[in-house]
Amino acid sequence: MLKSLIKALLKSKNRTLDKSFAVSIIIMKKAAKAAKSVLLVLITAFVPESEAVIFCYSLPDWRDRMDSYKTLEKSSSDEFIVKKSRFIGYAAPVTTNEEAVAFINSIKAKHRDATHNVYAYCLRDGQIRRYSDDGEPQGTAGLPVLDVLLKENVTDCAVVATRYFGGILLGASGLVRAYTHTAKIGIDSAKIITMAPCKIANLVCDYTFYGKLQTIIAAFGVSVEDTDFADNVRLTLKIPSDVFEKFDAEVFDKSFGKLRAEVTEEKFSKI
């Protein structure tokens, strides 16, 4: 089965690898609550300047079919010192390769005097995974940072791990631990959120039904975006798409067939 997956990847029109690249195979197992383990075959191509581009080939039930995903809420940073080396973890949400590169370059410009500016980023569009050791021994910096992103299951985000060398060598295992921790504190500072498809809807009710409606809203995890109190109560709601039909049916039932939510927009939003 492994051989057939590799052959399928190499023959794919959407996956091209230069023959001059040194290619290594990494097998990973990802477990999801709603499904059995999924086998991924990652082809890692090592390119100049220690940057590796990871092309992902997956089975048909891979999680990119799922609607919701995790990403970062904001740009943020945190730092720590180990054996006199200062490590700063920067993390930010990005949605395109251009945004990721711009973020990475901004940190590099800010820390031109740093010993290393290691980075990694993941994008939903094209399932892009990239990392750079930026001069650290191969496999001790960029890959551990990328591994944190994969283990946290976050995407559309970038991390830069800046290091100011303190004069004491950390060794290969020490570097892996340090860069792993740097990425983790950066991500934690930026805060992981879940994005999911949502429906923005208007709902108008009288004051006698408003109290009951609030209970229904809370029960279905619906967010109230705006409320206008006039002759009637007009609410703008953000409703997760996967519960919209049940929510609307409950409102219809409890209002004795008088009320329905009127959808005005559909978009991905934080839930």
Tab-separated table of C-alpha atoms in Angstrom:
chain	number	residue	atom	x	y	z
A	1	MET	CA	0.000	0.000	0.000
A	2	LEU	CA	2.857	2.387	0.835
A	3	LYS	CA	4.477	1.824	-2.567
A	4	SER	CA	1.221	2.550	-4.369
A	5	LEU	CA	0.740	5.801	-2.396
A	6	ILE	CA	4.252	6.983	-3.242
A	7	LYS	CA	3.777	6.101	-6.920
A	8	ALA	CA	0.455	7.960	-6.960
A	9	LEU	CA	2.129	11.049	-5.524
A	10	LEU	CA	5.059	11.021	-7.914
A	11	LYS	CA	2.734	10.555	-10.925
A	12	SER	CA	0.312	13.282	-9.786
A	13	LYS	CA	0.097	16.265	-12.117
A	14	ASN	CA	-0.179	18.557	-9.118
A	15	ARG	CA	2.983	17.292	-7.368
A	16	THR	CA	6.354	17.861	-9.067
A	17	LEU	CA	9.783	17.193	-7.554
A	18	ASP	CA	13.135	18.182	-9.068
A	19	LYS	CA	15.383	15.118	-9.490
A	20	SER	CA	18.277	17.008	-7.880
A	21	PHE	CA	16.429	17.143	-4.580
A	22	ALA	CA	17.293	14.673	-1.857
A	23	VAL	CA	13.951	13.102	-0.992
A	24	SER	CA	13.106	11.448	2.273
A	25	ILE	CA	9.917	9.706	3.285
A	26	ILE	CA	8.222	10.395	6.589
A	27	ILE	CA	5.272	8.319	7.723
A	28	MET	CA	2.868	9.952	10.154
A	29	LYS	CA	-0.316	8.831	11.828
A	30	LYS	CA	-2.914	11.423	12.746
A	31	ALA	CA	-5.778	10.474	15.023
A	32	ALA	CA	-9.107	12.284	15.006
A	33	LYS	CA	-11.964	11.954	17.466
A	34	ALA	CA	-14.545	11.469	14.766
A	35	ALA	CA	-12.576	9.019	12.642
A	36	LYS	CA	-9.953	6.294	12.719
A	37	SER	CA	-6.270	7.010	12.263
A	38	VAL	CA	-5.328	8.525	8.915
A	39	LEU	CA	-2.083	7.609	7.169
A	40	LEU	CA	-0.142	10.471	5.602
A	41	VAL	CA	2.800	10.210	3.307
A	42	LEU	CA	4.955	13.347	3.433
A	43	ILE	CA	7.549	13.864	0.743
A	44	THR	CA	10.185	16.284	2.038
A	45	ALA	CA	12.338	17.984	-0.579
A	46	PHE	CA	15.435	19.719	0.816
A	47	VAL	CA	16.101	22.863	-1.208
A	48	PRO	CA	18.832	25.528	-1.053
A	49	GLU	CA	19.119	27.585	2.163
A	50	SER	CA	17.894	24.630	4.216
A	51	GLU	CA	14.260	25.310	3.359
A	52	ALA	CA	12.101	22.243	2.975
A	53	VAL	CA	8.826	22.157	1.121
A	54	ILE	CA	6.569	19.362	2.259
A	55	PHE	CA	4.060	18.006	-0.204
A	56	CYS	CA	1.210	16.155	1.425
A	57	TYR	CA	-0.529	13.209	-0.166
A	58	SER	CA	-3.383	11.719	1.798
A	59	LEU	CA	-6.127	9.171	1.765
A	60	PRO	CA	-9.610	10.284	0.570
A	61	ASP	CA	-10.887	10.765	4.122
A	62	TRP	CA	-8.106	13.183	5.115
A	63	ARG	CA	-9.220	15.980	7.461
A	64	ASP	CA	-9.018	18.754	4.823
A	65	ARG	CA	-12.570	17.716	3.999
A	66	MET	CA	-13.680	18.861	7.398
A	67	ASP	CA	-15.298	22.300	7.509
A	68	SER	CA	-13.812	23.659	10.722
A	69	TYR	CA	-10.129	24.280	11.377
A	70	LYS	CA	-7.843	25.725	14.034
A	71	THR	CA	-5.719	28.812	13.542
A	72	LEU	CA	-4.331	31.734	15.562
A	73	GLU	CA	-6.367	34.693	16.769
A	74	LYS	CA	-3.675	37.391	16.607
A	75	SER	CA	0.006	38.166	16.147
A	76	SER	CA	1.923	37.790	19.387
A	77	SER	CA	5.216	36.713	20.927
A	78	ASP	CA	6.861	35.353	24.040
A	79	GLU	CA	10.434	34.570	25.027
A	80	PHE	CA	12.693	32.704	27.427
A	81	ILE	CA	16.384	32.203	28.115
A	82	VAL	CA	18.238	28.892	28.323
A	83	LYS	CA	21.994	28.664	28.989
A	84	LYS	CA	22.352	32.374	28.176
A	85	SER	CA	20.735	31.971	24.720
A	86	ARG	CA	17.668	34.157	24.246
A	87	PHE	CA	14.799	32.588	22.291
A	88	ILE	CA	11.838	34.650	21.065
A	89	GLY	CA	8.771	32.942	19.596
A	90	TYR	CA	6.684	35.012	17.172
A	91	ALA	CA	3.389	33.650	15.829
A	92	ALA	CA	0.758	35.137	13.528
A	93	PRO	CA	-2.280	34.165	11.457
A	94	VAL	CA	-1.638	34.157	7.693
A	95	THR	CA	-3.752	32.929	4.792
A	96	THR	CA	-1.416	33.059	1.788
A	97	ASN	CA	2.193	32.273	0.966
A	98	GLU	CA	2.779	35.997	0.394
A	99	GLU	CA	1.446	36.889	3.855
A	100	ALA	CA	3.603	34.217	5.469
A	101	VAL	CA	6.755	35.406	3.715
A	102	ALA	CA	5.981	39.035	4.577
A	103	PHE	CA	5.570	38.140	8.260
A	104	ILE	CA	8.799	36.127	8.309
A	105	ASN	CA	10.729	38.927	6.577
A	106	SER	CA	9.377	41.504	9.025
A	107	ILE	CA	10.741	39.509	11.970
A	108	LYS	CA	14.063	38.980	10.203
A	109	ALA	CA	14.294	42.733	9.622
A	110	LYS	CA	13.461	43.412	13.258
A	111	HIS	CA	16.174	40.998	14.418
A	112	ARG	CA	18.904	41.479	11.822
A	113	ASP	CA	21.488	41.011	14.558
A	114	ALA	CA	20.054	37.678	15.745
A	115	THR	CA	22.115	34.511	15.359
A	116	HIS	CA	19.202	32.631	13.761
A	117	ASN	CA	15.648	33.375	12.617
A	118	VAL	CA	14.146	29.913	12.223
A	119	TYR	CA	10.636	29.639	10.813
A	120	ALA	CA	7.792	27.321	9.843
A	121	TYR	CA	4.326	27.878	8.470
A	122	CYS	CA	1.228	25.947	7.404
A	123	LEU	CA	-1.463	26.989	4.920
A	124	ARG	CA	-4.823	25.390	4.193
A	125	ASP	CA	-4.710	26.472	0.555
A	126	GLY	CA	-2.662	23.802	-1.192
A	127	GLN	CA	-1.803	22.088	2.112
A	128	ILE	CA	1.525	23.959	2.109
A	129	ARG	CA	4.073	23.200	4.855
A	130	ARG	CA	7.417	25.023	4.856
A	131	TYR	CA	10.267	25.450	7.300
A	132	SER	CA	13.841	26.706	7.534
A	133	ASP	CA	16.673	25.855	9.947
A	134	ASP	CA	18.358	29.188	9.087
A	135	GLY	CA	21.842	27.881	9.715
A	136	GLU	CA	21.152	25.639	12.705
A	137	PRO	CA	22.136	21.949	12.321
A	138	GLN	CA	19.707	20.196	9.987
A	139	GLY	CA	16.610	18.874	11.733
A	140	THR	CA	17.234	20.666	15.054
A	141	ALA	CA	15.267	23.872	14.471
A	142	GLY	CA	12.787	24.313	11.609
A	143	LEU	CA	11.397	20.798	11.738
A	144	PRO	CA	10.709	20.926	15.528
A	145	VAL	CA	8.880	24.248	14.991
A	146	LEU	CA	6.801	22.719	12.183
A	147	ASP	CA	6.133	19.673	14.358
A	148	VAL	CA	4.563	21.925	17.003
A	149	LEU	CA	2.181	23.368	14.396
A	150	LEU	CA	1.201	19.873	13.257
A	151	LYS	CA	0.738	18.543	16.791
A	152	GLU	CA	-1.382	21.573	17.752
A	153	ASN	CA	-3.333	20.957	14.520
A	154	VAL	CA	-3.216	24.637	13.537
A	155	THR	CA	-3.089	25.991	10.008
A	156	ASP	CA	-3.049	29.349	8.217
A	157	CYS	CA	-0.343	30.471	10.604
A	158	ALA	CA	3.387	31.171	10.735
A	159	VAL	CA	5.986	30.982	13.500
A	160	VAL	CA	9.424	32.578	13.653
A	161	ALA	CA	11.798	31.415	16.392
A	162	THR	CA	14.546	33.992	16.894
A	163	ARG	CA	17.736	33.034	18.730
A	164	TYR	CA	20.503	35.174	20.192
A	165	PHE	CA	23.396	32.826	20.955
A	166	GLY	CA	24.611	33.100	24.546
A	167	GLY	CA	27.972	31.416	24.131
A	168	ILE	CA	27.050	27.961	25.417
A	169	LEU	CA	26.330	25.140	22.943
A	170	LEU	CA	23.026	23.356	23.548
A	171	GLY	CA	23.709	20.198	21.552
A	172	ALA	CA	21.278	18.661	19.061
A	173	SER	CA	18.736	17.490	21.641
A	174	GLY	CA	18.979	20.799	23.496
A	175	LEU	CA	18.279	22.727	20.299
A	176	VAL	CA	15.245	20.567	19.508
A	177	ARG	CA	13.832	21.173	22.990
A	178	ALA	CA	14.561	24.896	22.843
A	179	TYR	CA	12.984	25.473	19.431
A	180	THR	CA	9.995	23.279	20.307
A	181	HIS	CA	9.381	25.356	23.439
A	182	THR	CA	9.894	28.620	21.530
A	183	ALA	CA	7.237	27.672	18.989
A	184	LYS	CA	4.843	26.519	21.706
A	185	ILE	CA	5.024	29.719	23.775
A	186	GLY	CA	4.625	31.800	20.617
A	187	ILE	CA	1.502	29.903	19.596
A	188	ASP	CA	0.078	29.994	23.119
A	189	SER	CA	0.601	33.756	23.206
A	190	ALA	CA	-1.195	34.174	19.862
A	191	LYS	CA	-4.096	31.992	21.151
A	192	ILE	CA	-5.517	29.062	19.195
A	193	ILE	CA	-9.089	29.505	17.961
A	194	THR	CA	-11.498	27.372	15.929
A	195	MET	CA	-12.906	28.731	12.675
A	196	ALA	CA	-16.076	27.224	11.253
A	197	PRO	CA	-18.662	28.033	8.585
A	198	CYS	CA	-21.393	30.189	10.083
A	199	LYS	CA	-24.613	31.786	8.933
A	200	ILE	CA	-25.390	35.405	9.778
A	201	ALA	CA	-29.143	35.699	10.211
A	202	ASN	CA	-31.758	38.208	11.310
A	203	LEU	CA	-34.563	37.248	13.637
A	204	VAL	CA	-37.401	39.529	14.788
A	205	CYS	CA	-39.599	38.659	17.745
A	206	ASP	CA	-41.916	40.384	20.199
A	207	TYR	CA	-40.926	41.041	23.800
A	208	THR	CA	-42.999	38.163	25.147
A	209	PHE	CA	-40.914	35.628	23.176
A	210	TYR	CA	-37.546	37.331	23.742
A	211	GLY	CA	-36.802	35.575	27.042
A	212	LYS	CA	-37.518	32.145	25.564
A	213	LEU	CA	-35.417	33.000	22.511
A	214	GLN	CA	-32.428	33.831	24.709
A	215	THR	CA	-32.641	30.344	26.206
A	216	ILE	CA	-32.684	28.743	22.744
A	217	ILE	CA	-29.743	30.889	21.637
A	218	ALA	CA	-27.652	29.776	24.613
A	219	ALA	CA	-28.594	26.105	24.132
A	220	PHE	CA	-27.333	26.057	20.519
A	221	GLY	CA	-24.144	28.083	21.057
A	222	VAL	CA	-25.400	30.940	18.892
A	223	SER	CA	-23.729	34.359	19.178
A	224	VAL	CA	-25.716	37.585	19.248
A	225	GLU	CA	-23.930	40.075	16.984
A	226	ASP	CA	-26.385	42.941	17.412
A	227	THR	CA	-29.702	43.681	19.124
A	228	ASP	CA	-32.122	46.487	18.300
A	229	PHE	CA	-34.921	47.172	20.778
A	230	ALA	CA	-37.800	49.013	19.116
A	231	ASP	CA	-41.451	48.018	18.664
A	232	ASN	CA	-40.106	44.494	18.402
A	233	VAL	CA	-36.705	42.977	19.182
A	234	ARG	CA	-34.493	42.601	16.119
A	235	LEU	CA	-31.431	40.368	16.532
A	236	THR	CA	-28.488	39.695	14.259
A	237	LEU	CA	-27.189	36.203	15.021
A	238	LYS	CA	-24.090	34.215	14.136
A	239	ILE	CA	-25.121	30.575	13.925
A	240	PRO	CA	-22.701	27.668	13.277
A	241	SER	CA	-23.834	26.133	9.990
A	242	ASP	CA	-23.931	22.606	11.402
A	243	VAL	CA	-26.605	23.569	13.961
A	244	PHE	CA	-28.546	26.104	11.892
A	245	GLU	CA	-31.363	23.795	10.772
A	246	LYS	CA	-31.960	22.463	14.303
A	247	PHE	CA	-31.822	25.969	15.761
A	248	ASP	CA	-34.266	27.321	13.177
A	249	ALA	CA	-36.602	24.346	13.702
A	250	GLU	CA	-36.532	24.896	17.481
A	251	VAL	CA	-37.373	28.596	17.078
A	252	PHE	CA	-40.162	27.735	14.645
A	253	ASP	CA	-41.567	25.107	17.003
A	254	LYS	CA	-41.373	27.208	20.190
A	255	SER	CA	-42.932	30.229	18.429
A	256	PHE	CA	-45.806	28.033	17.187
A	257	GLY	CA	-44.766	28.470	13.574
A	258	LYS	CA	-44.422	32.258	13.655
A	259	LEU	CA	-40.670	32.818	13.491
A	260	ARG	CA	-37.832	31.843	11.179
A	261	ALA	CA	-34.218	32.981	11.014
A	262	GLU	CA	-33.492	34.922	7.819
A	263	VAL	CA	-29.964	34.215	6.544
A	264	THR	CA	-28.176	37.267	5.134
A	265	GLU	CA	-24.597	36.016	4.859
A	266	GLU	CA	-22.433	32.895	5.121
A	267	LYS	CA	-18.784	33.014	6.160
A	268	PHE	CA	-16.032	31.356	8.185
A	269	SER	CA	-15.898	32.809	11.660
A	270	LYS	CA	-14.524	32.125	15.126
A	271	ILE	CA	-16.766	29.922	17.266
